[in-house]
Short mmCIF file of N, CA and C in Angstrom, two decimals:
data_model
loop_
_atom_site.label_atom_id
_atom_site.label_comp_id
_atom_site.label_asym_id
_atom_site.label_seq_id
_atom_site.Cartn_x
_atom_site.Cartn_y
_atom_site.Cartn_z
N UNK A 370 4.48 32.94 -34.26
CA UNK A 370 4.20 32.84 -32.85
C UNK A 370 5.34 32.08 -32.19
N UNK A 371 6.03 32.70 -31.23
CA UNK A 371 7.17 32.01 -30.61
C UNK A 371 6.70 30.88 -29.70
N UNK A 372 7.44 29.82 -29.75
CA UNK A 372 7.12 28.68 -28.89
C UNK A 372 8.09 28.67 -27.72
N UNK A 373 7.67 28.05 -26.68
CA UNK A 373 8.52 27.94 -25.49
C UNK A 373 9.69 27.00 -25.81
N UNK A 374 10.87 27.35 -25.33
CA UNK A 374 12.01 26.46 -25.59
C UNK A 374 11.81 25.11 -24.92
N UNK A 375 12.30 24.09 -25.58
CA UNK A 375 12.16 22.74 -25.04
C UNK A 375 12.96 22.63 -23.75
N UNK A 376 12.35 22.06 -22.75
CA UNK A 376 13.02 21.90 -21.47
C UNK A 376 13.98 20.72 -21.55
N UNK A 377 15.19 20.98 -21.20
CA UNK A 377 16.18 19.91 -21.16
C UNK A 377 16.00 19.15 -19.85
N UNK A 378 15.93 17.84 -19.94
CA UNK A 378 15.73 17.02 -18.74
C UNK A 378 17.06 16.92 -18.00
N UNK A 379 17.09 17.40 -16.77
CA UNK A 379 18.31 17.38 -15.98
C UNK A 379 18.59 15.99 -15.45
N UNK A 380 19.84 15.66 -15.41
CA UNK A 380 20.25 14.41 -14.77
C UNK A 380 21.61 14.65 -14.14
N UNK A 381 21.61 15.12 -12.93
CA UNK A 381 22.88 15.39 -12.28
C UNK A 381 23.00 14.61 -10.98
N UNK A 382 24.23 14.53 -10.52
CA UNK A 382 24.48 13.73 -9.31
C UNK A 382 23.84 14.35 -8.09
N UNK A 383 23.70 15.67 -8.07
CA UNK A 383 23.07 16.33 -6.93
C UNK A 383 21.59 15.95 -6.81
N UNK A 384 20.91 15.86 -7.94
CA UNK A 384 19.50 15.45 -7.92
C UNK A 384 19.38 13.99 -7.48
N UNK A 385 20.26 13.15 -7.97
CA UNK A 385 20.23 11.74 -7.57
C UNK A 385 20.48 11.59 -6.06
N UNK A 386 21.43 12.36 -5.55
CA UNK A 386 21.72 12.31 -4.11
C UNK A 386 20.52 12.79 -3.30
N UNK A 387 19.89 13.85 -3.74
CA UNK A 387 18.71 14.37 -3.04
C UNK A 387 17.58 13.35 -3.04
N UNK A 388 17.38 12.68 -4.17
CA UNK A 388 16.33 11.67 -4.26
C UNK A 388 16.63 10.51 -3.33
N UNK A 389 17.89 10.07 -3.31
CA UNK A 389 18.26 8.96 -2.42
C UNK A 389 18.06 9.32 -0.96
N UNK A 390 18.46 10.53 -0.56
CA UNK A 390 18.30 10.94 0.83
C UNK A 390 16.83 11.07 1.21
N UNK A 391 16.04 11.71 0.36
CA UNK A 391 14.61 11.88 0.67
C UNK A 391 13.91 10.52 0.73
N UNK A 392 14.27 9.61 -0.17
CA UNK A 392 13.68 8.28 -0.15
C UNK A 392 14.08 7.52 1.12
N UNK A 393 15.34 7.64 1.51
CA UNK A 393 15.80 6.96 2.72
C UNK A 393 15.08 7.51 3.96
N UNK A 394 14.97 8.84 4.06
CA UNK A 394 14.26 9.43 5.20
C UNK A 394 12.80 8.99 5.22
N UNK A 395 12.18 8.94 4.05
CA UNK A 395 10.78 8.52 3.96
C UNK A 395 10.62 7.07 4.39
N UNK A 396 11.52 6.21 3.94
CA UNK A 396 11.43 4.79 4.29
C UNK A 396 11.66 4.57 5.79
N UNK A 397 12.60 5.29 6.38
CA UNK A 397 12.85 5.15 7.82
C UNK A 397 11.64 5.62 8.62
N UNK A 398 11.09 6.79 8.25
CA UNK A 398 9.91 7.30 8.96
C UNK A 398 8.73 6.36 8.80
N UNK A 399 8.55 5.82 7.60
CA UNK A 399 7.43 4.91 7.35
C UNK A 399 7.60 3.61 8.13
N UNK A 400 8.82 3.08 8.15
CA UNK A 400 9.06 1.83 8.88
C UNK A 400 8.84 2.01 10.38
N UNK A 401 9.32 3.12 10.93
CA UNK A 401 9.09 3.37 12.35
C UNK A 401 7.61 3.57 12.64
N UNK A 402 6.91 4.28 11.76
CA UNK A 402 5.49 4.49 11.96
C UNK A 402 4.69 3.21 11.91
N UNK A 403 4.99 2.36 10.95
CA UNK A 403 4.28 1.08 10.83
C UNK A 403 4.62 0.18 12.02
N UNK A 404 5.87 0.21 12.47
CA UNK A 404 6.27 -0.58 13.64
C UNK A 404 5.50 -0.12 14.88
N UNK A 405 5.36 1.18 15.05
CA UNK A 405 4.64 1.68 16.22
C UNK A 405 3.14 1.45 16.12
N UNK A 406 2.60 1.41 14.91
CA UNK A 406 1.18 1.07 14.74
C UNK A 406 0.97 -0.40 15.07
N UNK A 407 1.90 -1.24 14.63
CA UNK A 407 1.76 -2.68 14.87
C UNK A 407 1.98 -3.04 16.34
N UNK A 408 2.91 -2.36 16.99
CA UNK A 408 3.22 -2.62 18.40
C UNK A 408 3.18 -1.32 19.19
N UNK A 409 1.99 -0.85 19.54
CA UNK A 409 1.90 0.46 20.20
C UNK A 409 2.47 0.50 21.61
N UNK A 410 2.70 -0.64 22.21
CA UNK A 410 3.25 -0.67 23.58
C UNK A 410 4.73 -0.28 23.61
N UNK A 411 5.38 -0.19 22.44
CA UNK A 411 6.78 0.22 22.41
C UNK A 411 6.95 1.67 22.85
N UNK A 412 5.92 2.48 22.63
CA UNK A 412 5.98 3.90 22.99
C UNK A 412 4.69 4.26 23.72
N UNK A 413 4.64 4.01 25.04
CA UNK A 413 3.37 4.21 25.74
C UNK A 413 2.95 5.66 25.85
N UNK A 414 3.87 6.59 26.06
CA UNK A 414 3.50 7.99 26.24
C UNK A 414 3.55 8.73 24.90
N UNK A 415 2.42 9.30 24.52
CA UNK A 415 2.38 10.08 23.28
C UNK A 415 2.39 9.25 22.03
N UNK A 416 1.99 8.00 22.11
CA UNK A 416 2.06 7.08 20.98
C UNK A 416 1.41 7.56 19.70
N UNK A 417 0.12 7.89 19.70
CA UNK A 417 -0.51 8.26 18.43
C UNK A 417 0.03 9.57 17.86
N UNK A 418 0.50 10.45 18.72
CA UNK A 418 1.00 11.74 18.22
C UNK A 418 2.34 11.55 17.53
N UNK A 419 3.17 10.69 18.07
CA UNK A 419 4.44 10.38 17.41
C UNK A 419 4.18 9.66 16.10
N UNK A 420 3.21 8.74 16.10
CA UNK A 420 2.86 8.02 14.87
C UNK A 420 2.35 8.98 13.81
N UNK A 421 1.53 9.95 14.21
CA UNK A 421 1.04 10.93 13.24
C UNK A 421 2.19 11.74 12.65
N UNK A 422 3.13 12.12 13.50
CA UNK A 422 4.30 12.84 13.01
C UNK A 422 5.15 12.02 12.05
N UNK A 423 5.34 10.75 12.38
CA UNK A 423 6.12 9.88 11.49
C UNK A 423 5.40 9.66 10.16
N UNK A 424 4.08 9.51 10.22
CA UNK A 424 3.32 9.35 8.98
C UNK A 424 3.40 10.59 8.10
N UNK A 425 3.32 11.77 8.72
CA UNK A 425 3.43 13.01 7.96
C UNK A 425 4.82 13.17 7.36
N UNK A 426 5.85 12.81 8.12
CA UNK A 426 7.22 12.86 7.58
C UNK A 426 7.40 11.90 6.41
N UNK A 427 6.84 10.71 6.54
CA UNK A 427 6.94 9.74 5.44
C UNK A 427 6.27 10.28 4.19
N UNK A 428 5.11 10.89 4.34
CA UNK A 428 4.42 11.47 3.19
C UNK A 428 5.23 12.61 2.58
N UNK A 429 5.72 13.50 3.43
CA UNK A 429 6.46 14.66 2.93
C UNK A 429 7.70 14.23 2.16
N UNK A 430 8.54 13.39 2.80
CA UNK A 430 9.78 12.98 2.15
C UNK A 430 9.53 12.07 0.95
N UNK A 431 8.50 11.23 1.01
CA UNK A 431 8.19 10.36 -0.12
C UNK A 431 7.74 11.15 -1.35
N UNK A 432 6.84 12.11 -1.14
CA UNK A 432 6.40 12.93 -2.27
C UNK A 432 7.51 13.86 -2.75
N UNK A 433 8.35 14.32 -1.83
CA UNK A 433 9.48 15.17 -2.22
C UNK A 433 10.46 14.37 -3.09
N UNK A 434 10.73 13.14 -2.71
CA UNK A 434 11.63 12.29 -3.50
C UNK A 434 11.05 12.05 -4.88
N UNK A 435 9.75 11.81 -4.96
CA UNK A 435 9.12 11.58 -6.27
C UNK A 435 9.19 12.83 -7.13
N UNK A 436 8.95 13.98 -6.54
CA UNK A 436 8.99 15.23 -7.32
C UNK A 436 10.41 15.51 -7.82
N UNK A 437 11.39 15.33 -6.96
CA UNK A 437 12.78 15.53 -7.38
C UNK A 437 13.19 14.52 -8.44
N UNK A 438 12.77 13.28 -8.27
CA UNK A 438 13.14 12.24 -9.22
C UNK A 438 12.53 12.45 -10.59
N UNK A 439 11.28 12.86 -10.64
CA UNK A 439 10.62 13.08 -11.93
C UNK A 439 11.26 14.27 -12.65
N UNK A 440 11.60 15.31 -11.89
CA UNK A 440 12.16 16.51 -12.51
C UNK A 440 13.65 16.40 -12.81
N UNK A 441 14.40 15.66 -11.98
CA UNK A 441 15.84 15.77 -12.10
C UNK A 441 16.60 14.54 -12.50
N UNK A 442 15.96 13.39 -12.61
CA UNK A 442 16.68 12.16 -12.91
C UNK A 442 16.06 11.50 -14.14
N UNK A 443 16.90 11.16 -15.11
CA UNK A 443 16.38 10.60 -16.36
C UNK A 443 15.69 9.25 -16.18
N UNK A 444 16.35 8.30 -15.55
CA UNK A 444 15.80 6.95 -15.44
C UNK A 444 15.25 6.71 -14.03
N UNK A 445 14.45 7.63 -13.57
CA UNK A 445 13.93 7.55 -12.20
C UNK A 445 12.89 6.45 -12.07
N UNK A 446 13.06 5.61 -11.05
CA UNK A 446 12.10 4.56 -10.73
C UNK A 446 11.63 4.81 -9.30
N UNK A 447 10.42 5.26 -9.13
CA UNK A 447 9.96 5.72 -7.84
C UNK A 447 9.22 4.72 -7.00
N UNK A 448 9.54 3.44 -7.13
CA UNK A 448 8.79 2.43 -6.38
C UNK A 448 9.05 2.50 -4.88
N UNK A 449 10.29 2.77 -4.48
CA UNK A 449 10.58 2.83 -3.04
C UNK A 449 9.90 4.04 -2.39
N UNK A 450 9.93 5.18 -3.06
CA UNK A 450 9.26 6.34 -2.48
C UNK A 450 7.75 6.14 -2.47
N UNK A 451 7.23 5.45 -3.46
CA UNK A 451 5.79 5.14 -3.47
C UNK A 451 5.44 4.20 -2.31
N UNK A 452 6.30 3.24 -2.04
CA UNK A 452 6.10 2.35 -0.90
C UNK A 452 6.09 3.14 0.41
N UNK A 453 7.00 4.08 0.54
CA UNK A 453 7.05 4.92 1.75
C UNK A 453 5.80 5.77 1.88
N UNK A 454 5.30 6.29 0.76
CA UNK A 454 4.09 7.11 0.79
C UNK A 454 2.88 6.27 1.21
N UNK A 455 2.77 5.06 0.67
CA UNK A 455 1.65 4.20 1.05
C UNK A 455 1.72 3.81 2.52
N UNK A 456 2.92 3.53 3.02
CA UNK A 456 3.07 3.22 4.44
C UNK A 456 2.77 4.45 5.29
N UNK A 457 3.11 5.63 4.80
CA UNK A 457 2.80 6.86 5.52
C UNK A 457 1.30 7.09 5.61
N UNK A 458 0.58 6.82 4.50
CA UNK A 458 -0.88 6.93 4.53
C UNK A 458 -1.48 5.93 5.53
N UNK A 459 -0.99 4.71 5.53
CA UNK A 459 -1.50 3.71 6.47
C UNK A 459 -1.23 4.13 7.91
N UNK A 460 -0.03 4.65 8.17
CA UNK A 460 0.30 5.11 9.52
C UNK A 460 -0.62 6.24 9.94
N UNK A 461 -0.83 7.21 9.05
CA UNK A 461 -1.73 8.31 9.38
C UNK A 461 -3.15 7.83 9.61
N UNK A 462 -3.59 6.87 8.83
CA UNK A 462 -4.95 6.36 8.97
C UNK A 462 -5.17 5.73 10.34
N UNK A 463 -4.31 4.79 10.71
CA UNK A 463 -4.50 4.07 11.97
C UNK A 463 -4.18 4.95 13.17
N UNK A 464 -3.12 5.75 13.09
CA UNK A 464 -2.78 6.63 14.21
C UNK A 464 -3.81 7.74 14.35
N UNK A 465 -4.36 8.20 13.25
CA UNK A 465 -5.40 9.22 13.32
C UNK A 465 -6.65 8.71 14.00
N UNK A 466 -7.00 7.47 13.76
CA UNK A 466 -8.16 6.88 14.43
C UNK A 466 -7.94 6.78 15.93
N UNK A 467 -6.74 6.39 16.31
CA UNK A 467 -6.43 6.29 17.74
C UNK A 467 -6.38 7.67 18.39
N UNK A 468 -5.81 8.63 17.71
CA UNK A 468 -5.76 9.99 18.25
C UNK A 468 -7.18 10.56 18.40
N UNK A 469 -8.04 10.26 17.43
CA UNK A 469 -9.42 10.73 17.52
C UNK A 469 -10.13 10.09 18.72
N UNK A 470 -9.88 8.79 18.93
CA UNK A 470 -10.48 8.13 20.10
C UNK A 470 -10.00 8.75 21.41
N UNK A 471 -8.72 9.10 21.48
CA UNK A 471 -8.20 9.73 22.69
C UNK A 471 -8.83 11.10 22.91
N UNK A 472 -8.95 11.88 21.84
CA UNK A 472 -9.58 13.20 21.96
C UNK A 472 -11.06 13.11 22.31
N UNK A 473 -11.75 12.12 21.74
CA UNK A 473 -13.17 11.94 22.03
C UNK A 473 -13.36 11.52 23.49
N UNK A 474 -12.44 10.72 24.03
CA UNK A 474 -12.53 10.31 25.42
C UNK A 474 -12.30 11.49 26.36
N UNK A 475 -11.47 12.42 25.95
CA UNK A 475 -11.24 13.62 26.77
C UNK A 475 -12.45 14.54 26.81
N UNK A 476 -13.18 14.56 25.68
CA UNK A 476 -14.33 15.45 25.58
C UNK A 476 -15.55 14.95 26.35
N UNK A 477 -15.55 13.75 26.73
CA UNK A 477 -16.68 13.25 27.54
C UNK A 477 -17.58 12.48 26.71
#
């Protein structure tokens, strides 16, 4: 019975660069989202919607960095992308509550 060939673990500079970029984008989006949740008066118009977008971007790029790092980098340490993902979840949680309150107020 033939067995599947062993997968060689890739470790190239392109994967490392992609992981660094995705992690950086996730951290920036998460930091901006948390800042806007902590101080919502910085962005009075469209505040919760921008926060929701930033939280979703933080989640997307954070999980993308983790997936690329696990698949493409030998000594991958995903603590920074995990931090960005947790901040993205927190941003989505608090901004989602505020967006729900705004929608509920519109509905009467």
